[in-house]
Amino acid sequence: MHKSNTSMDDVLNSKLLVYQISGFDGPKVNINNDSLAQFLTSLYYNVPLTDIETALQWDSETTLNNIDVLIENKLLSKRGDYYQPTLGILTLERGQLLKEEAQKVANIIADSIIKSLPKIQKIHDQTNISNYHDFKELSFFYLSNVLLDNFQIQAMEEGFLNKPRPMRNGSRYYIAIVEDYTDNKTEPYGIYGNQGLFWNDSIGISVYGNKRVKSNVGWDNYEDKEVYVFDKDDTPLVTEKMPTAFLPTLLDLLNDNKSNFESTYQKLNFDKEVTFEEFFIFYYHFVYTVATDILIEKDIIIKPQNSLFYYQIAHKVQ
């Protein structure tokens, strides 16, 4: 429960996005539907239940049914006389604080990537794509998505957190409600992410960046974009060998800073809502995003046009 002056009007006028991280599991309730995200966020702000019902036009039966469903899926709990959301609520205030908190370790990670450049460059030099594109041209993909995000995050999770994702009604997943600025031209807080666009028996085409937003019309149409092709020989080099080469360094850095992460977890009261592991997975997205931006500022990474990198890899190679 978070005490504030936030009203139901504030919540209803907020841009709330639901982000889920999982393998194949997912929640058995879609909190994008039926104003459930707004309901949970209102409870986080300690808005009285009667005010919530009035604003959402729920009768008491609807309220109780939704509460029961959310409790069953372990997205809500009753603590004394109030209901406590049991998923991360990343408000604008919290998001900015997380970005600030991430700065220190992000600087350390960025410095470590710079020191690792010779061995990462060496792996790039073994690829067929290096005959057509130099390392700097692919640096955004290599140093952010490969070393830190999509091709690293599972190994990081297993090596650093070493705990299964929380069990919720038979499914294991991480989930959060993220508040965004209504006029934002990037994804929330500028966080970089990866998304598949096309898949068949032999190839997969994906995009990496932070402008996968409606205002960026056509971002998901890869057919009119330059798509960087990593063939069947290149794919294991860049999706396995390259992240593995940096993983021990990354794990050492995270372990060295674990007490700071735990302090942030408690200071921002996430310990009242979710496990440390669930908090950290979302916090890590801020960490690698800030590290990426630092490397861009240092001209180690060249940001692609429109902040999006389209690429093709061979199928069934992680």
mmCIF file of N, CA, C and O in Angstrom, residues 166-229:
data_model
loop_
_atom_site.group_PDB
_atom_site.id
_atom_site.type_symbol
_atom_site.label_atom_id
_atom_site.label_comp_id
_atom_site.label_asym_id
_atom_site.label_seq_id
_atom_site.Cartn_x
_atom_site.Cartn_y
_atom_site.Cartn_z
ATOM 1 N N PRO A 166 8.194 -17.005 -9.867
ATOM 2 C CA PRO A 166 7.132 -17.288 -8.894
ATOM 3 C C PRO A 166 5.981 -18.078 -9.512
ATOM 4 O O PRO A 166 5.616 -17.851 -10.665
ATOM 5 N N MET A 167 5.447 -19.003 -8.733
ATOM 6 C CA MET A 167 4.314 -19.815 -9.168
ATOM 7 C C MET A 167 3.023 -19.068 -8.872
ATOM 8 O O MET A 167 2.767 -18.671 -7.741
ATOM 9 N N ARG A 168 2.228 -18.867 -9.913
ATOM 10 C CA ARG A 168 0.943 -18.198 -9.768
ATOM 11 C C ARG A 168 -0.119 -19.046 -10.451
ATOM 12 O O ARG A 168 -0.178 -19.098 -11.677
ATOM 13 N N ASN A 169 -0.907 -19.706 -9.650
ATOM 14 C CA ASN A 169 -2.030 -20.484 -10.188
ATOM 15 C C ASN A 169 -1.567 -21.458 -11.280
ATOM 16 O O ASN A 169 -2.178 -21.559 -12.342
ATOM 17 N N GLY A 170 -0.476 -22.144 -11.007
ATOM 18 C CA GLY A 170 0.015 -23.167 -11.931
ATOM 19 C C GLY A 170 0.942 -22.676 -13.015
ATOM 20 O O GLY A 170 1.426 -23.477 -13.821
ATOM 21 N N SER A 171 1.221 -21.374 -13.069
ATOM 22 C CA SER A 171 2.105 -20.813 -14.090
ATOM 23 C C SER A 171 3.245 -20.051 -13.431
ATOM 24 O O SER A 171 3.057 -19.393 -12.405
ATOM 25 N N ARG A 172 4.432 -20.115 -14.049
ATOM 26 C CA ARG A 172 5.589 -19.370 -13.545
ATOM 27 C C ARG A 172 5.910 -18.230 -14.506
ATOM 28 O O ARG A 172 6.176 -18.465 -15.679
ATOM 29 N N TYR A 173 5.900 -17.013 -13.995
ATOM 30 C CA TYR A 173 6.197 -15.857 -14.838
ATOM 31 C C TYR A 173 6.446 -14.641 -13.958
ATOM 32 O O TYR A 173 6.110 -14.618 -12.769
ATOM 33 N N TYR A 174 7.072 -13.628 -14.554
ATOM 34 C CA TYR A 174 7.193 -12.313 -13.935
ATOM 35 C C TYR A 174 6.228 -11.367 -14.649
ATOM 36 O O TYR A 174 6.055 -11.449 -15.862
ATOM 37 N N ILE A 175 5.659 -10.451 -13.899
ATOM 38 C CA ILE A 175 4.708 -9.513 -14.508
ATOM 39 C C ILE A 175 4.746 -8.188 -13.771
ATOM 40 O O ILE A 175 5.006 -8.137 -12.559
ATOM 41 N N ALA A 176 4.512 -7.104 -14.500
ATOM 42 C CA ALA A 176 4.474 -5.776 -13.886
ATOM 43 C C ALA A 176 3.541 -4.865 -14.670
ATOM 44 O O ALA A 176 3.348 -5.043 -15.878
ATOM 45 N N ILE A 177 2.970 -3.907 -13.958
ATOM 46 C CA ILE A 177 2.224 -2.821 -14.588
ATOM 47 C C ILE A 177 3.166 -1.621 -14.641
ATOM 48 O O ILE A 177 3.724 -1.213 -13.619
ATOM 49 N N VAL A 178 3.364 -1.092 -15.830
ATOM 50 C CA VAL A 178 4.320 -0.002 -16.030
ATOM 51 C C VAL A 178 3.579 1.247 -16.496
ATOM 52 O O VAL A 178 2.853 1.213 -17.500
ATOM 53 N N GLU A 179 3.749 2.330 -15.764
ATOM 54 C CA GLU A 179 3.148 3.605 -16.167
ATOM 55 C C GLU A 179 4.102 4.331 -17.102
ATOM 56 O O GLU A 179 5.317 4.379 -16.869
ATOM 57 N N ASP A 180 3.551 4.902 -18.161
ATOM 58 C CA ASP A 180 4.362 5.601 -19.144
ATOM 59 C C ASP A 180 3.829 7.019 -19.329
ATOM 60 O O ASP A 180 2.654 7.297 -19.051
ATOM 61 N N TYR A 181 4.686 7.910 -19.807
ATOM 62 C CA TYR A 181 4.229 9.260 -20.155
ATOM 63 C C TYR A 181 3.316 9.157 -21.375
ATOM 64 O O TYR A 181 3.619 8.449 -22.339
ATOM 65 N N THR A 182 2.226 9.881 -21.358
ATOM 66 C CA THR A 182 1.233 9.741 -22.421
ATOM 67 C C THR A 182 1.765 10.205 -23.771
ATOM 68 O O THR A 182 1.305 9.738 -24.810
ATOM 69 N N ASP A 183 2.748 11.118 -23.771
ATOM 70 C CA ASP A 183 3.275 11.630 -25.039
ATOM 71 C C ASP A 183 4.644 11.043 -25.372
ATOM 72 O O ASP A 183 5.370 11.583 -26.204
ATOM 73 N N ASN A 184 4.999 9.932 -24.746
ATOM 74 C CA ASN A 184 6.319 9.332 -24.952
ATOM 75 C C ASN A 184 6.472 8.837 -26.382
ATOM 76 O O ASN A 184 5.590 8.179 -26.924
ATOM 77 N N LYS A 185 7.617 9.141 -26.997
ATOM 78 C CA LYS A 185 7.898 8.700 -28.366
ATOM 79 C C LYS A 185 8.739 7.426 -28.395
ATOM 80 O O LYS A 185 9.063 6.902 -29.458
ATOM 81 N N THR A 186 9.124 6.946 -27.213
ATOM 82 C CA THR A 186 9.829 5.669 -27.108
ATOM 83 C C THR A 186 9.039 4.760 -26.175
ATOM 84 O O THR A 186 8.024 5.152 -25.610
ATOM 85 N N GLU A 187 9.523 3.563 -26.002
ATOM 86 C CA GLU A 187 8.932 2.680 -25.005
ATOM 87 C C GLU A 187 9.225 3.230 -23.615
ATOM 88 O O GLU A 187 10.098 4.091 -23.462
ATOM 89 N N PRO A 188 8.502 2.791 -22.581
ATOM 90 C CA PRO A 188 8.644 3.390 -21.255
ATOM 91 C C PRO A 188 10.098 3.514 -20.807
ATOM 92 O O PRO A 188 10.865 2.555 -20.891
ATOM 93 N N TYR A 189 10.464 4.727 -20.381
ATOM 94 C CA TYR A 189 11.795 5.019 -19.853
ATOM 95 C C TYR A 189 12.898 4.756 -20.877
ATOM 96 O O TYR A 189 14.069 4.627 -20.520
ATOM 97 N N GLY A 190 12.527 4.658 -22.140
ATOM 98 C CA GLY A 190 13.521 4.411 -23.190
ATOM 99 C C GLY A 190 14.112 3.025 -23.163
ATOM 100 O O GLY A 190 15.162 2.772 -23.777
ATOM 101 N N ILE A 191 13.443 2.088 -22.484
ATOM 102 C CA ILE A 191 13.993 0.741 -22.320
ATOM 103 C C ILE A 191 14.029 0.012 -23.667
ATOM 104 O O ILE A 191 13.061 0.004 -24.415
ATOM 105 N N TYR A 192 15.173 -0.606 -23.940
ATOM 106 C CA TYR A 192 15.349 -1.371 -25.170
ATOM 107 C C TYR A 192 14.784 -2.777 -25.007
ATOM 108 O O TYR A 192 14.873 -3.380 -23.927
ATOM 109 N N GLY A 193 14.228 -3.291 -26.098
ATOM 110 C CA GLY A 193 13.667 -4.634 -26.053
ATOM 111 C C GLY A 193 13.718 -5.308 -27.411
ATOM 112 O O GLY A 193 13.941 -4.667 -28.445
ATOM 113 N N ASN A 194 13.499 -6.599 -27.398
ATOM 114 C CA ASN A 194 13.575 -7.440 -28.596
ATOM 115 C C ASN A 194 12.197 -8.016 -28.907
ATOM 116 O O ASN A 194 11.456 -8.379 -28.003
ATOM 117 N N GLN A 195 11.870 -8.088 -30.193
ATOM 118 C CA GLN A 195 10.577 -8.660 -30.582
ATOM 119 C C GLN A 195 10.701 -9.406 -31.895
ATOM 120 O O GLN A 195 11.255 -8.897 -32.866
ATOM 121 N N GLY A 196 10.159 -10.639 -31.915
ATOM 122 C CA GLY A 196 10.124 -11.417 -33.145
ATOM 123 C C GLY A 196 9.054 -10.891 -34.087
ATOM 124 O O GLY A 196 7.969 -10.516 -33.658
ATOM 125 N N LEU A 197 9.367 -10.861 -35.384
ATOM 126 C CA LEU A 197 8.426 -10.372 -36.384
ATOM 127 C C LEU A 197 8.007 -11.451 -37.361
ATOM 128 O O LEU A 197 6.906 -11.394 -37.913
ATOM 129 N N PHE A 198 8.882 -12.418 -37.587
ATOM 130 C CA PHE A 198 8.589 -13.475 -38.560
ATOM 131 C C PHE A 198 9.369 -14.723 -38.178
ATOM 132 O O PHE A 198 10.508 -14.641 -37.737
ATOM 133 N N TRP A 199 8.726 -15.874 -38.370
ATOM 134 C CA TRP A 199 9.380 -17.143 -38.005
ATOM 135 C C TRP A 199 8.885 -18.241 -38.929
ATOM 136 O O TRP A 199 7.681 -18.345 -39.185
ATOM 137 N N ASN A 200 9.808 -19.050 -39.458
ATOM 138 C CA ASN A 200 9.413 -20.264 -40.180
ATOM 139 C C ASN A 200 10.384 -21.378 -39.813
ATOM 140 O O ASN A 200 11.107 -21.271 -38.815
ATOM 141 N N ASP A 201 10.426 -22.434 -40.592
ATOM 142 C CA ASP A 201 11.238 -23.594 -40.228
ATOM 143 C C ASP A 201 12.734 -23.346 -40.340
ATOM 144 O O ASP A 201 13.523 -24.147 -39.826
ATOM 145 N N SER A 202 13.133 -22.283 -40.983
ATOM 146 C CA SER A 202 14.568 -22.080 -41.200
ATOM 147 C C SER A 202 15.121 -20.769 -40.631
ATOM 148 O O SER A 202 16.285 -20.711 -40.259
ATOM 149 N N ILE A 203 14.295 -19.725 -40.565
ATOM 150 C CA ILE A 203 14.813 -18.435 -40.100
ATOM 151 C C ILE A 203 13.846 -17.749 -39.147
ATOM 152 O O ILE A 203 12.664 -18.072 -39.089
ATOM 153 N N GLY A 204 14.383 -16.799 -38.419
ATOM 154 C CA GLY A 204 13.572 -15.896 -37.612
ATOM 155 C C GLY A 204 14.034 -14.474 -37.848
ATOM 156 O O GLY A 204 15.243 -14.223 -37.956
ATOM 157 N N ILE A 205 13.100 -13.553 -37.958
ATOM 158 C CA ILE A 205 13.420 -12.136 -38.133
ATOM 159 C C ILE A 205 12.885 -11.374 -36.929
ATOM 160 O O ILE A 205 11.722 -11.537 -36.551
ATOM 161 N N SER A 206 13.737 -10.566 -36.327
ATOM 162 C CA SER A 206 13.364 -9.823 -35.124
ATOM 163 C C SER A 206 13.821 -8.378 -35.237
ATOM 164 O O SER A 206 14.585 -8.016 -36.138
ATOM 165 N N VAL A 207 13.364 -7.586 -34.292
ATOM 166 C CA VAL A 207 13.765 -6.181 -34.216
ATOM 167 C C VAL A 207 14.159 -5.871 -32.785
ATOM 168 O O VAL A 207 13.547 -6.362 -31.831
ATOM 169 N N TYR A 208 15.203 -5.046 -32.628
ATOM 170 C CA TYR A 208 15.676 -4.643 -31.307
ATOM 171 C C TYR A 208 15.756 -3.123 -31.240
ATOM 172 O O TYR A 208 16.250 -2.477 -32.167
ATOM 173 N N GLY A 209 15.232 -2.556 -30.166
ATOM 174 C CA GLY A 209 15.285 -1.114 -29.993
ATOM 175 C C GLY A 209 14.256 -0.641 -28.990
ATOM 176 O O GLY A 209 13.701 -1.445 -28.231
ATOM 177 N N ASN A 210 13.975 0.657 -28.990
ATOM 178 C CA ASN A 210 13.009 1.194 -28.017
ATOM 179 C C ASN A 210 11.962 2.100 -28.667
ATOM 180 O O ASN A 210 11.370 2.951 -27.997
ATOM 181 N N LYS A 211 11.745 1.907 -29.970
ATOM 182 C CA LYS A 211 10.704 2.692 -30.637
ATOM 183 C C LYS A 211 9.652 1.798 -31.283
ATOM 184 O O LYS A 211 9.133 2.091 -32.354
ATOM 185 N N ARG A 212 9.331 0.715 -30.578
ATOM 186 C CA ARG A 212 8.257 -0.163 -31.044
ATOM 187 C C ARG A 212 6.935 0.388 -30.496
ATOM 188 O O ARG A 212 6.276 -0.232 -29.672
ATOM 189 N N VAL A 213 6.580 1.558 -30.979
ATOM 190 C CA VAL A 213 5.409 2.271 -30.466
ATOM 191 C C VAL A 213 4.502 2.662 -31.622
ATOM 192 O O VAL A 213 4.939 2.776 -32.769
ATOM 193 N N LYS A 214 3.238 2.883 -31.314
ATOM 194 C CA LYS A 214 2.236 3.179 -32.342
ATOM 195 C C LYS A 214 2.578 4.433 -33.129
ATOM 196 O O LYS A 214 2.294 4.514 -34.328
ATOM 197 N N SER A 215 3.157 5.413 -32.455
ATOM 198 C CA SER A 215 3.468 6.662 -33.151
ATOM 199 C C SER A 215 4.555 6.477 -34.206
ATOM 200 O O SER A 215 4.685 7.300 -35.120
ATOM 201 N N ASN A 216 5.338 5.412 -34.082
ATOM 202 C CA ASN A 216 6.379 5.103 -35.073
ATOM 203 C C ASN A 216 5.767 4.160 -36.111
ATOM 204 O O ASN A 216 6.024 2.952 -36.117
ATOM 205 N N VAL A 217 4.962 4.710 -36.973
ATOM 206 C CA VAL A 217 4.170 3.909 -37.912
ATOM 207 C C VAL A 217 5.078 3.061 -38.807
ATOM 208 O O VAL A 217 6.052 3.561 -39.370
ATOM 209 N N GLY A 218 4.735 1.775 -38.901
ATOM 210 C CA GLY A 218 5.470 0.875 -39.780
ATOM 211 C C GLY A 218 6.698 0.244 -39.164
ATOM 212 O O GLY A 218 7.437 -0.469 -39.852
ATOM 213 N N TRP A 219 6.896 0.442 -37.856
ATOM 214 C CA TRP A 219 8.097 -0.117 -37.232
ATOM 215 C C TRP A 219 8.148 -1.641 -37.339
ATOM 216 O O TRP A 219 9.230 -2.235 -37.387
ATOM 217 N N ASP A 220 6.976 -2.294 -37.403
ATOM 218 C CA ASP A 220 6.939 -3.755 -37.423
ATOM 219 C C ASP A 220 6.933 -4.331 -38.838
ATOM 220 O O ASP A 220 6.777 -5.543 -39.015
ATOM 221 N N ASN A 221 7.115 -3.488 -39.831
ATOM 222 C CA ASN A 221 7.198 -3.962 -41.216
ATOM 223 C C ASN A 221 8.672 -4.061 -41.607
ATOM 224 O O ASN A 221 9.277 -3.087 -42.040
ATOM 225 N N TYR A 222 9.234 -5.250 -41.441
ATOM 226 C CA TYR A 222 10.661 -5.442 -41.718
ATOM 227 C C TYR A 222 10.968 -5.486 -43.208
ATOM 228 O O TYR A 222 12.128 -5.333 -43.624
ATOM 229 N N GLU A 223 9.943 -5.682 -44.040
ATOM 230 C CA GLU A 223 10.180 -5.889 -45.465
ATOM 231 C C GLU A 223 10.744 -4.654 -46.163
ATOM 232 O O GLU A 223 11.387 -4.770 -47.210
ATOM 233 N N ASP A 224 10.499 -3.461 -45.602
ATOM 234 C CA ASP A 224 11.056 -2.262 -46.222
ATOM 235 C C ASP A 224 12.239 -1.702 -45.426
ATOM 236 O O ASP A 224 12.618 -0.551 -45.592
ATOM 237 N N LYS A 225 12.823 -2.536 -44.541
ATOM 238 C CA LYS A 225 13.961 -2.136 -43.723
ATOM 239 C C LYS A 225 15.212 -2.923 -44.127
ATOM 240 O O LYS A 225 15.120 -3.985 -44.747
ATOM 241 N N GLU A 226 16.370 -2.418 -43.731
ATOM 242 C CA GLU A 226 17.595 -3.196 -43.892
ATOM 243 C C GLU A 226 17.627 -4.253 -42.788
ATOM 244 O O GLU A 226 17.595 -3.917 -41.607
ATOM 245 N N VAL A 227 17.668 -5.503 -43.200
ATOM 246 C CA VAL A 227 17.692 -6.619 -42.252
ATOM 247 C C VAL A 227 19.086 -7.249 -42.297
ATOM 248 O O VAL A 227 19.534 -7.710 -43.351
ATOM 249 N N TYR A 228 19.770 -7.266 -41.171
ATOM 250 C CA TYR A 228 21.109 -7.853 -41.094
ATOM 251 C C TYR A 228 20.974 -9.367 -40.941
ATOM 252 O O TYR A 228 20.283 -9.850 -40.025
ATOM 253 N N VAL A 229 21.630 -10.108 -41.825
ATOM 254 C CA VAL A 229 21.448 -11.554 -41.899
ATOM 255 C C VAL A 229 22.640 -12.286 -41.276
ATOM 256 O O VAL A 229 23.775 -12.172 -41.750
#
